[in-house]
CSV table of C-alpha atoms in Angstrom, one decimal:
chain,number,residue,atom,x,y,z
D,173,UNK,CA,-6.4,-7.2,-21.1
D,174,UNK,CA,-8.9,-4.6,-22.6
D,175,UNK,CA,-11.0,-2.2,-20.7
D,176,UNK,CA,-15.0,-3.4,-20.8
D,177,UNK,CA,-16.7,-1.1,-23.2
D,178,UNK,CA,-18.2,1.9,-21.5
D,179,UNK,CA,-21.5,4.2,-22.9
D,180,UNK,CA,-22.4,7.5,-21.4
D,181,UNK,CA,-25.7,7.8,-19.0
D,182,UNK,CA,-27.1,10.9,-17.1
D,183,UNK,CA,-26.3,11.2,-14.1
D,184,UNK,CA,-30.0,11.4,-13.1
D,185,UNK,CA,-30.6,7.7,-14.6
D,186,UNK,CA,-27.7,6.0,-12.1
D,187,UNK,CA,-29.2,3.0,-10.4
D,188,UNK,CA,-27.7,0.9,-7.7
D,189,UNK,CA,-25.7,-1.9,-9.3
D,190,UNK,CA,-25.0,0.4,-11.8
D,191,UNK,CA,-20.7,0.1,-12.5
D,192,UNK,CA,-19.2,3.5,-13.1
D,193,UNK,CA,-16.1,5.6,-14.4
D,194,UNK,CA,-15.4,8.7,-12.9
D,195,UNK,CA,-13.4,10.7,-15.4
D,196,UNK,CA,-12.6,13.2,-12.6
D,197,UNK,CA,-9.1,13.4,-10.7
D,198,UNK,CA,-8.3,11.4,-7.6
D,199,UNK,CA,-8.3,14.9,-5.5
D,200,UNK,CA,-11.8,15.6,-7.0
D,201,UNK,CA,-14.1,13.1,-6.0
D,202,UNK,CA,-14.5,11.4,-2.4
D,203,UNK,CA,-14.4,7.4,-3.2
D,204,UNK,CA,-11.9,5.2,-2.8
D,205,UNK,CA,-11.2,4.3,-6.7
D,206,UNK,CA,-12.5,6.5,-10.2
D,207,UNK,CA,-14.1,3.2,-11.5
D,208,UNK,CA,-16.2,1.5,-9.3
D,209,UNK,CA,-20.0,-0.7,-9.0
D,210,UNK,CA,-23.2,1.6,-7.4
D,211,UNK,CA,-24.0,0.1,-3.6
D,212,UNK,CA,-26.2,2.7,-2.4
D,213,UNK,CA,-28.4,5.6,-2.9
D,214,UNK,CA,-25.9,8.2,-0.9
D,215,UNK,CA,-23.3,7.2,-3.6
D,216,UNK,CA,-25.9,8.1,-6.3
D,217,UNK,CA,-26.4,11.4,-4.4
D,218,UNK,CA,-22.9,12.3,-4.0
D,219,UNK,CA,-21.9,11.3,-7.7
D,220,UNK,CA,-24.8,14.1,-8.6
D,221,UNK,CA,-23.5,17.0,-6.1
D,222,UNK,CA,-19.9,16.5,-8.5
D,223,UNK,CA,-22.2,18.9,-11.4
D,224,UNK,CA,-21.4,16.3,-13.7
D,225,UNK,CA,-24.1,15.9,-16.3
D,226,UNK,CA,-23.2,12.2,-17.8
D,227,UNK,CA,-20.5,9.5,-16.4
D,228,UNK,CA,-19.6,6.5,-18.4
D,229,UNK,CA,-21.4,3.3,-17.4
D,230,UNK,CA,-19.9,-0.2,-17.9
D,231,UNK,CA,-22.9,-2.8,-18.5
D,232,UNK,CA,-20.9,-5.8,-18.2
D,233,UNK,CA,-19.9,-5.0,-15.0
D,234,UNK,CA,-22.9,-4.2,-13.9
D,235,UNK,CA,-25.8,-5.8,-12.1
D,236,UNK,CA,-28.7,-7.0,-14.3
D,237,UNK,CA,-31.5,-4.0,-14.9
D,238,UNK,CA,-34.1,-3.4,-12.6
D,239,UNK,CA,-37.6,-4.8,-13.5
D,240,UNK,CA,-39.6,-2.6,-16.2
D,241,UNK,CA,-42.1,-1.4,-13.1
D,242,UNK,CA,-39.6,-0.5,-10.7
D,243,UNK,CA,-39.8,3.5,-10.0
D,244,UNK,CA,-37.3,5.7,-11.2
D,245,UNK,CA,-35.3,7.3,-8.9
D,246,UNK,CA,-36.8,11.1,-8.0
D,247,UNK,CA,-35.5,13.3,-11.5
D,248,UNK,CA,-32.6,16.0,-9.8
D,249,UNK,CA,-34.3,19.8,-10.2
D,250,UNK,CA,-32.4,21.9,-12.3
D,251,UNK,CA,-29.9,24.2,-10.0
D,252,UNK,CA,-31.5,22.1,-6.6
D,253,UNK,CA,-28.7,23.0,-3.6
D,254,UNK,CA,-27.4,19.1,-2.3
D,255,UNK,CA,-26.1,20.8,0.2
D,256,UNK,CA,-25.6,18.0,2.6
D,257,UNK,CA,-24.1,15.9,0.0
D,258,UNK,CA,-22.2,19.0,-1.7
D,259,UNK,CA,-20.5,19.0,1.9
D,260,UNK,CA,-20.0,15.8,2.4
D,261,UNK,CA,-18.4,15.2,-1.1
D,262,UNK,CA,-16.5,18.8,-0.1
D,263,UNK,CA,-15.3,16.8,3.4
D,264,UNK,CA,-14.3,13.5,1.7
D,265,UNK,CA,-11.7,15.6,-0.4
D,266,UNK,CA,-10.2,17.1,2.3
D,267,UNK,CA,-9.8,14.1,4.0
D,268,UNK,CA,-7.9,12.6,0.7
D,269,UNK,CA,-5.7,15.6,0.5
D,270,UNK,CA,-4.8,15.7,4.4
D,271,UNK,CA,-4.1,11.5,3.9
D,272,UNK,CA,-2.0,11.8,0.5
D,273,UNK,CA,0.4,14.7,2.5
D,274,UNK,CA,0.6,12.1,5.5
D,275,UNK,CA,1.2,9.4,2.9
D,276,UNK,CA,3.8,11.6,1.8
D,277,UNK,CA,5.8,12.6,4.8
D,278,UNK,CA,5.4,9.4,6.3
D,279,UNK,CA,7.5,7.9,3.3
D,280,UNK,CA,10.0,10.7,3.7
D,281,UNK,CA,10.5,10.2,7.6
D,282,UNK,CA,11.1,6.6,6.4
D,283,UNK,CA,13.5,6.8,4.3
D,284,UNK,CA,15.2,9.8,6.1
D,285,UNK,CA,15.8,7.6,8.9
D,286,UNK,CA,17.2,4.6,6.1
D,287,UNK,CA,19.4,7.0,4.7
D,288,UNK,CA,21.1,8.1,8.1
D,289,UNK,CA,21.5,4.3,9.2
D,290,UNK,CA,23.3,4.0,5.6
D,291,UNK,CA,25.2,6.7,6.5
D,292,UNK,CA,25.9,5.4,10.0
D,293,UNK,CA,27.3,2.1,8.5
D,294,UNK,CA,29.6,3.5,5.7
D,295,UNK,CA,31.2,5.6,8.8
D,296,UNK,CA,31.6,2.6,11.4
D,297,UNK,CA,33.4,0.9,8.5
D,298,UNK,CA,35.9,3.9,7.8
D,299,UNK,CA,36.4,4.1,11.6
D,300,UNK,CA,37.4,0.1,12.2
D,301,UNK,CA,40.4,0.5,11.4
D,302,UNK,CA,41.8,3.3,13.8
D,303,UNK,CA,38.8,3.0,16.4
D,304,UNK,CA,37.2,-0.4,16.8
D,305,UNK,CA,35.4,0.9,19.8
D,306,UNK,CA,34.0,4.2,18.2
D,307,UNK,CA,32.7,1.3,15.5
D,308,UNK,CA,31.0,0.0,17.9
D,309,UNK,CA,29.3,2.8,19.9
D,310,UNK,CA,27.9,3.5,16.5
D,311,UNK,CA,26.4,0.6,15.4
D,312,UNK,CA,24.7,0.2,19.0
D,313,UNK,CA,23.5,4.0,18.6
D,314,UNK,CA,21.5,2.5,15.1
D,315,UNK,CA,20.6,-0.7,16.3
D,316,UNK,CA,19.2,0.8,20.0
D,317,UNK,CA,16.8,3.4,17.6
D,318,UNK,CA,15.7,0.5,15.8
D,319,UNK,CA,14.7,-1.8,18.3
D,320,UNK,CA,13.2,0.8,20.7
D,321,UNK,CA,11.0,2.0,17.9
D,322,UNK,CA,9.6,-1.3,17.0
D,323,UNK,CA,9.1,-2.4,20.6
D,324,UNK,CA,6.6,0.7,21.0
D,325,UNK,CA,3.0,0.6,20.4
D,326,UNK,CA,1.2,-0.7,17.3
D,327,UNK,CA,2.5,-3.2,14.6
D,328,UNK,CA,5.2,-3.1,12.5
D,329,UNK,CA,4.8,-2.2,9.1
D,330,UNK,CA,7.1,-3.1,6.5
D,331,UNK,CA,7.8,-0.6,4.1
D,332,UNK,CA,9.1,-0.6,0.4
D,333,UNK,CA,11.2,2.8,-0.3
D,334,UNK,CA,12.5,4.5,-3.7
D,335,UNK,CA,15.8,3.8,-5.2
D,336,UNK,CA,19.2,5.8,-4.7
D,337,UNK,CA,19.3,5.9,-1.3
D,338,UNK,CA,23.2,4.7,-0.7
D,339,UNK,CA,26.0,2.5,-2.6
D,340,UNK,CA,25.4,-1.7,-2.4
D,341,UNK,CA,27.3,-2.7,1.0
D,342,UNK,CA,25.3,-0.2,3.2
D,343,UNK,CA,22.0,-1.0,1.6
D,344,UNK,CA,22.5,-4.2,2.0
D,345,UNK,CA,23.6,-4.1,5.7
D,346,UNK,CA,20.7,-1.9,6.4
D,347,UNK,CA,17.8,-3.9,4.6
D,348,UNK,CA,19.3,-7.3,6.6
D,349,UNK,CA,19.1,-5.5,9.9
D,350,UNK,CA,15.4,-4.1,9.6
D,351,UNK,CA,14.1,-7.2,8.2
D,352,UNK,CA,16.0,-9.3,10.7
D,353,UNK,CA,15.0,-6.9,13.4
D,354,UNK,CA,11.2,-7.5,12.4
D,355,UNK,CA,11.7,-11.7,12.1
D,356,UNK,CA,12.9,-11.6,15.6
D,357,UNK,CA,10.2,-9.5,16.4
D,358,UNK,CA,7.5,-11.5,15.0
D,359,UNK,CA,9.4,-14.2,16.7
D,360,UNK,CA,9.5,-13.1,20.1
D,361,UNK,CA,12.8,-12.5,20.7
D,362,UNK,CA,13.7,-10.5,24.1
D,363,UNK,CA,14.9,-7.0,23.7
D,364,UNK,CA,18.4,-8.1,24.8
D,365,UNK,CA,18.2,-10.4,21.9
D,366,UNK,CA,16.7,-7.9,19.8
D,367,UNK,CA,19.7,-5.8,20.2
D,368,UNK,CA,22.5,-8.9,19.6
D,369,UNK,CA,20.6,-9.8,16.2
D,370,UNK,CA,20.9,-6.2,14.9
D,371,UNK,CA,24.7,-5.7,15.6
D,372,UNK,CA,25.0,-8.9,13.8
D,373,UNK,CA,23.3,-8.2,11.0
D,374,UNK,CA,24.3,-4.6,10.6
D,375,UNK,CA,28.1,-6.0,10.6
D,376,UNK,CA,27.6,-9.6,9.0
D,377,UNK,CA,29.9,-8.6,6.3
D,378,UNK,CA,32.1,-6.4,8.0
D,379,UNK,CA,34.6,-8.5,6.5
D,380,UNK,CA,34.2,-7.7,3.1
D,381,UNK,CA,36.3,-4.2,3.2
D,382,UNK,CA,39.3,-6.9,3.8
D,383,UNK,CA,39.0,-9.1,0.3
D,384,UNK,CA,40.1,-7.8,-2.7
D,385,UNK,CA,37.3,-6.1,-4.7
D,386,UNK,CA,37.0,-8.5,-7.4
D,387,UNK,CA,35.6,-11.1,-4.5
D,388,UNK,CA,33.5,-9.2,-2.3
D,389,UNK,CA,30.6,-9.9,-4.0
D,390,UNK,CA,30.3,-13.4,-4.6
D,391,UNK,CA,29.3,-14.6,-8.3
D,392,UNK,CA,28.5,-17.7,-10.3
D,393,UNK,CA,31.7,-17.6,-12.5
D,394,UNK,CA,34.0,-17.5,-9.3
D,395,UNK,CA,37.3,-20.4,-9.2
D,396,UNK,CA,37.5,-22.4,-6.4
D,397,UNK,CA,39.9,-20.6,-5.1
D,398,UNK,CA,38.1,-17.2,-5.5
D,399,UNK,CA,35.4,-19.2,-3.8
D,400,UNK,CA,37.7,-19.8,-0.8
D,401,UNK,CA,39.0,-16.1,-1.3
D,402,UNK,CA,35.0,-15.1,-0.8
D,403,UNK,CA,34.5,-17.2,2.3
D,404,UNK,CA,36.9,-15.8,4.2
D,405,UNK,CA,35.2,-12.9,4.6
D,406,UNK,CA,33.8,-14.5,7.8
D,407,UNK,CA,36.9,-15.3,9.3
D,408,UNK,CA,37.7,-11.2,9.4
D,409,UNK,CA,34.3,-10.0,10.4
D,410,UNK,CA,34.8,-12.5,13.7
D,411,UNK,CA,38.5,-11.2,14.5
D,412,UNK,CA,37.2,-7.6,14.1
D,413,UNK,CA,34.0,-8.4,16.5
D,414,UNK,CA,36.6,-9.5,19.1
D,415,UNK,CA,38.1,-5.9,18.6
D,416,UNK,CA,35.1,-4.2,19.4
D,417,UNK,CA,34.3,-6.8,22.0
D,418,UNK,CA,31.2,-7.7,20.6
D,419,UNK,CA,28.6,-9.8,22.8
D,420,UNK,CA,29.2,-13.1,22.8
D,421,UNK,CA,25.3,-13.8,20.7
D,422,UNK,CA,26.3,-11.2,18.3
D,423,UNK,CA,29.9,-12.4,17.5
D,424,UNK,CA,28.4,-15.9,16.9
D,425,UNK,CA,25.4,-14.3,14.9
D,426,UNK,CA,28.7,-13.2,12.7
D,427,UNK,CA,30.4,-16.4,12.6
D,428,UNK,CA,27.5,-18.1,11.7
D,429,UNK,CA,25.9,-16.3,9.2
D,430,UNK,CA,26.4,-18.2,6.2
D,431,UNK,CA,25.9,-21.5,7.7
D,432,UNK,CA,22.3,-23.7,6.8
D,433,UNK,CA,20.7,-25.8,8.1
D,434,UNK,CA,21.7,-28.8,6.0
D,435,UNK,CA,25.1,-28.5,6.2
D,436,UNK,CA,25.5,-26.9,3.3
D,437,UNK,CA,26.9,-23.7,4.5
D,438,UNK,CA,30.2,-22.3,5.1
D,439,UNK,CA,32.7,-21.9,6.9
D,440,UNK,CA,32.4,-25.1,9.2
D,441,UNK,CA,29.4,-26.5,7.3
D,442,UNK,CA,27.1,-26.9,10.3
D,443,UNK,CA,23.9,-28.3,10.7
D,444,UNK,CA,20.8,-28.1,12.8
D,445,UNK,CA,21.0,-27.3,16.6
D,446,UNK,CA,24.8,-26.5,15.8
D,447,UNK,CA,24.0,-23.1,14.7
D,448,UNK,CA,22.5,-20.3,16.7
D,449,UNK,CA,19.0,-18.8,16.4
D,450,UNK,CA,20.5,-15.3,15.7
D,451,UNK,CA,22.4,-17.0,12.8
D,452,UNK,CA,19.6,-18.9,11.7
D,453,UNK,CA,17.6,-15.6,11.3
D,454,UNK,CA,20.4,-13.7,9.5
D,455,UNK,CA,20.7,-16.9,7.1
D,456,UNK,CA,17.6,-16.2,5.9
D,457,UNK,CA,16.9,-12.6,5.0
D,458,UNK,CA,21.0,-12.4,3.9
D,459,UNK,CA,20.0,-14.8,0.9
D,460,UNK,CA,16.5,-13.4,0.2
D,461,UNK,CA,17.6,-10.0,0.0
D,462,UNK,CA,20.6,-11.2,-2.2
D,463,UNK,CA,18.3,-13.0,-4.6
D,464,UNK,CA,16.2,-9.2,-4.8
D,465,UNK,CA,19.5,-6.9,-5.1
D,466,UNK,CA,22.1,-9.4,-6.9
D,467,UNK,CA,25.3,-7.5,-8.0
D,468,UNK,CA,24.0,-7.6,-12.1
D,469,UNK,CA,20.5,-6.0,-11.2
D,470,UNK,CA,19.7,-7.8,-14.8
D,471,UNK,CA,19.7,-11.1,-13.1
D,472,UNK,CA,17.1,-9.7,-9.7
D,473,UNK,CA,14.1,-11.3,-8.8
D,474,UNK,CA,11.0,-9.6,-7.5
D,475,UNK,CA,10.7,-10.2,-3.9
D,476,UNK,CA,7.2,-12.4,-4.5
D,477,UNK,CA,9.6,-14.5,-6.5
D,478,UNK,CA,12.8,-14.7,-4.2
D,479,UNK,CA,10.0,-16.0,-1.5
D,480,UNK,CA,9.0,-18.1,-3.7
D,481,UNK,CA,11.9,-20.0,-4.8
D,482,UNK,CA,13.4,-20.3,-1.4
D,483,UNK,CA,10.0,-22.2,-0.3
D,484,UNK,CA,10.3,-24.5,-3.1
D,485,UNK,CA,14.1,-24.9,-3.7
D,486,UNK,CA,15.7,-23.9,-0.9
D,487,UNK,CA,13.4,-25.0,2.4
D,488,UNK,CA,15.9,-27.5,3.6
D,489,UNK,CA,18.6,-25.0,4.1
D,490,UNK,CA,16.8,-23.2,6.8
D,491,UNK,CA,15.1,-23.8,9.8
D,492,UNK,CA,11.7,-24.1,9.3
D,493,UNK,CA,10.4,-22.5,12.4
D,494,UNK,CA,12.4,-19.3,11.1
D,495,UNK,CA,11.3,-19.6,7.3
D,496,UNK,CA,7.7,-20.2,8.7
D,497,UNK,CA,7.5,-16.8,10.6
D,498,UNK,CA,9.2,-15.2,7.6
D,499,UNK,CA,6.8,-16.3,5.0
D,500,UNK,CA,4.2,-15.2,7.7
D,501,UNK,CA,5.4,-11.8,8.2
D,502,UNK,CA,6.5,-10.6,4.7
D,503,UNK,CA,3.1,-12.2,3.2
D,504,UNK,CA,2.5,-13.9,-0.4
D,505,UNK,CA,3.7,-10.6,-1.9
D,506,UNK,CA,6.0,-8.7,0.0
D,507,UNK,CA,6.8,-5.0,-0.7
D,508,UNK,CA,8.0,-4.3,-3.8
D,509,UNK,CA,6.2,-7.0,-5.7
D,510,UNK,CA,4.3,-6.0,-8.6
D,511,UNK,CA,1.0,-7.4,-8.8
D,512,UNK,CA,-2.3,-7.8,-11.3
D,513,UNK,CA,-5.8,-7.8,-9.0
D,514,UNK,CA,-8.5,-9.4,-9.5
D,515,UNK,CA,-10.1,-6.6,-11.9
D,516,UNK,CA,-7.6,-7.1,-14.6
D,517,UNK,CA,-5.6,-3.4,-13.0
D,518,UNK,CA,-2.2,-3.6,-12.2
D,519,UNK,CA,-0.2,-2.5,-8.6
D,520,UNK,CA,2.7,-2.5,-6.6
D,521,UNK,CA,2.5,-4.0,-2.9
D,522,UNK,CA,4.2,-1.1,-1.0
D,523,UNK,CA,3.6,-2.0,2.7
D,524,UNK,CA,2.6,-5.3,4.8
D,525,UNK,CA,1.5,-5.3,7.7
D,526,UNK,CA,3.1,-8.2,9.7
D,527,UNK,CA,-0.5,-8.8,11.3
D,528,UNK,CA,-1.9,-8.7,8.3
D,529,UNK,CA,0.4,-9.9,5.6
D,530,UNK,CA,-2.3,-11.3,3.1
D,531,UNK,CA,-3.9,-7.8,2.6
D,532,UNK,CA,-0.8,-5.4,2.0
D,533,UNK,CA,-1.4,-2.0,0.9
D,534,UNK,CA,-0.6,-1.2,-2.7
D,535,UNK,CA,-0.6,1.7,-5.5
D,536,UNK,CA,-3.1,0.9,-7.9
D,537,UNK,CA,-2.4,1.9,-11.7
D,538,UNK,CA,-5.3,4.2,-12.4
D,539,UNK,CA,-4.8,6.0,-15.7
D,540,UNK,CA,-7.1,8.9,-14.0
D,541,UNK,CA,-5.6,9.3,-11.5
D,542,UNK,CA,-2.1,11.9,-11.5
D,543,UNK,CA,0.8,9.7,-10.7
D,544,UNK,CA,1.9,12.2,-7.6
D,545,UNK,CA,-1.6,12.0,-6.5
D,546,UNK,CA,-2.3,8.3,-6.4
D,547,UNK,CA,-3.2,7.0,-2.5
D,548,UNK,CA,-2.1,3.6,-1.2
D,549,UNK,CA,-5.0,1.3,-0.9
D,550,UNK,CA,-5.1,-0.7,2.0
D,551,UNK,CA,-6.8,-4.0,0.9
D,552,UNK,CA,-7.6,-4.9,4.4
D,553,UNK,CA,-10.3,-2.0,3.6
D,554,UNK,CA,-11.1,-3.0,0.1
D,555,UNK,CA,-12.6,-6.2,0.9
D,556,UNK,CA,-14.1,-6.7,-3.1
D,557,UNK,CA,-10.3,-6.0,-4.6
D,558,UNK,CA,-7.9,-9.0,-4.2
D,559,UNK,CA,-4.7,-10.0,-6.0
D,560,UNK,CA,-4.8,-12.2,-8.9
D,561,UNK,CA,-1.4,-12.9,-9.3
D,562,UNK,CA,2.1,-11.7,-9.1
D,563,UNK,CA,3.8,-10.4,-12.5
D,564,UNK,CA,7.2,-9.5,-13.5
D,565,UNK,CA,7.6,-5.8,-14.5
D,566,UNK,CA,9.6,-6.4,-17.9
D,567,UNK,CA,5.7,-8.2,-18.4
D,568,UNK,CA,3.8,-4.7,-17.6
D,569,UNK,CA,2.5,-2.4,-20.2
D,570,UNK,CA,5.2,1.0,-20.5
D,571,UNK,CA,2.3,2.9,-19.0
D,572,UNK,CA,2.0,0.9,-16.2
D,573,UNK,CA,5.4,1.0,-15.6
D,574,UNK,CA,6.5,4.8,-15.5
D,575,UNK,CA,3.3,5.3,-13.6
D,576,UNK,CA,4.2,2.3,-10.3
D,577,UNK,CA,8.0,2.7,-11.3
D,578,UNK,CA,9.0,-0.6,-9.9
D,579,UNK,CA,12.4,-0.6,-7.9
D,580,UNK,CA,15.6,-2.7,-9.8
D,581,UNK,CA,16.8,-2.6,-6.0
D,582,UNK,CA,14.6,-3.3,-3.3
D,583,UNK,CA,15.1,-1.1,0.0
D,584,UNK,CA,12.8,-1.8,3.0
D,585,UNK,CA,12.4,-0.1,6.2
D,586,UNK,CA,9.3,-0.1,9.2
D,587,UNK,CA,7.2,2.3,10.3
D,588,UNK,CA,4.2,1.9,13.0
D,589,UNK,CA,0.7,0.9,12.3
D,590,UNK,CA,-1.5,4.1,12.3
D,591,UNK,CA,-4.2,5.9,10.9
D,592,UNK,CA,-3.0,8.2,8.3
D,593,UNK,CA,-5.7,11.2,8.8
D,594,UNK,CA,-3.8,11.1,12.1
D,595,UNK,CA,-0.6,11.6,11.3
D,596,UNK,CA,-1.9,14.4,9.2
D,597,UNK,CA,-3.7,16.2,12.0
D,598,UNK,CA,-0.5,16.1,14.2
D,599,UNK,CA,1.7,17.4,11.7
């Protein structure tokens, strides 16, 4: 979609209703976006403190001109100190640089804390074999952090993370286990619970290390009997629970894990009230994050899509008190989606708020805007900027795409519900 055609205007001839285009930088200027429509006279003021002499003015976008007899705003005097709006402009700056560097370490304190938990898992696997209890010591060590932190103050907030951060297996194990941790959150589940769930789900393919390589991963193309190969995976994860004397709720969690709620699941094909909550849970986010982070990343789907298709295809294999909260908590688009709003720009949904799931937080593509410098918007702020629809990034423009650099693999992780600026001033 084309840009609306844009004429240069003096700064001292703004108007209210008036729709702009800063050309400035993000760090420069102390509003939200670089293009934007005219609400008030202070905005007027500040625009005119930035010493520019002309910005570029879109007339479509704008509200219709002001009767011929309405007075002219007072003319700016050559060299005049706006000293209160100089300061205030001065102020809003600050501010944006002290929330970018917060924006910034809050994503590295993230995925620092993914990348140990990967970490942790690829060494609980090494030590199963010689040390089934130091395994599990481990695992309780990650799971305990996790669920302590998101039982503390504030909402969870679900957060999308860059690429690279471990091999397949450990991802995987790690994304199941912080977005099962958060369902049984959202769902109430008891802090006991909490901790059952995680084991689980941080070891629901323990197995896997046992089956030849050409089957841990299960594909399309597989024979029956590859098939039957595959499956068994679940049969060794529950023999090595009973080596590290798992709880009883998280060695059924394992057991159960690939069973649905139709019956169509494996390896006992149960149904219904047959299968345990914890299992019903780790169902559930086991297949949506294997629809995002398939073993051919050609064959991925974004995570608004995998939601998607498991609403409409796949319902009856899950409980539907379970896929309810899920849908709930992860929103329309969940992180990592990549998204057109409502004025044609496109963005990536970065963070969800489980309170909040239908106004995520996003990185807008703004051409003016230096990639390393661009702020995640909060729609829940934003209340004029909504999301038109969800788009594939093979669909975006290359511009848009080396600037939001959607993930191939999708990596999630949580971090508390807080204001930015005050991370920033404890740091």
């Amino acid at each position: 979609m084309k840009d609306s055609p844009t004429t240069s205007i003096a700064v001292a001839d703004l108007r209210i209703g008036m729709f702009v285009h800063l050309d400035l930088g993000w760090m420069d200027h102390p509003f939200p976006l670089s293009s934007f429509k005219i609400s008030s006279q202070q905005q007027i003021d500040t625009i005119r403190s930035l010493g520019l002499k002309t910005v570029r003015y879109a007339a479509d976008k704008s509200d219709a001109p002001a009767a011929a007899d309405t007075p002219a705003p007072t003319p700016v005097v050559a060299n005049a100190p706006l000293t209160q709006a100089a300061q205030e402009a001065e102020q809003a700056r600050q501010a944006r640089r002290a929330q970018l560097q917060a924006q910034k370490q809050s994503l590295l304190l993230c995925e620092k804390q993914f990348a140990e938990a990967a970490r942790g898992y690829r060494q609980l696997i090494d030590e199963l074999d010689h040390n089934a209890q130091a395994a599990r010591a481990r695992c309780e060590t990650v799971v305990g952090g996790f669920v302590q932190q998101m039982l503390g103050d504030g909402d969870a907030v679900i957060r999308l993370l860059s690429e690279g951060l471990g091999d397949r297996a450990a991802l995987h194990s790690v994304n199941v286990t912080v977005l099962s941790l958060l369902l049984g959150k959202a769902m109430g589940l008891s802090a006991d619970a909490l901790n059952d769930l995680g084991t689980a789900a941080m070891l629901h393919d323990m197995g896997k290390p046992r089956l030849p390589d050409r089957v841990r991963f299960r594909e399309d193309h597989f024979t029956p009997a590859e098939h039957k190969l595959y499956q068994s995976h679940v049969g060794h994860g529950v023999t090595l629970a009973k080596q590290m004397a798992l709880s009883a709720n998280a060695a059924l969690g394992i057991s159960q894990h690939h069973e649905m709620e139709d019956g169509t699941g494996f390896p006992l094909g149960l149904k219904g009230d047959k299968i345990g909550p914890l299992a019903k849970i780790l169902a559930l986010v086991n297949r949506y994050d294997n629809l995002c982070n398939p073993g051919n990343p050609s064959g991925a789907l974004t995570p608004h899509e995998a939601l998607s298709l498991i609403f409409a295809q796949m319902k009856t294999r899950f409980d539907t008190t379970t896929l309810g909260a899920f849908i709930r908590m992860m929103g329309v688009y969940p992180p990592g989606s990549v998204v057109q709003l409502v004025d044609a720009r496109y963005a990536m949904v970065v963070s969800v708020n489980s309170s909040r799931p239908l106004r995520p937080r996003i990185i807008v593509h703004e051409p003016s805007v230096p990639k390393d410098e661009a702020l995640i918007l909060d729609l829940e702020q934003a209340k004029d900027l909504g999301i038109k629809r969800s788009v594939r990034p093979l669909q975006l423009p290359k511009a848009t795409i080396d600037y939001l650099s959607p993930r191939q693999r999708i990596c999630y992780f949580f971090e508390r519900s807080v204001d930015p600026l005050v991370v920033a001033s404890n740091a």
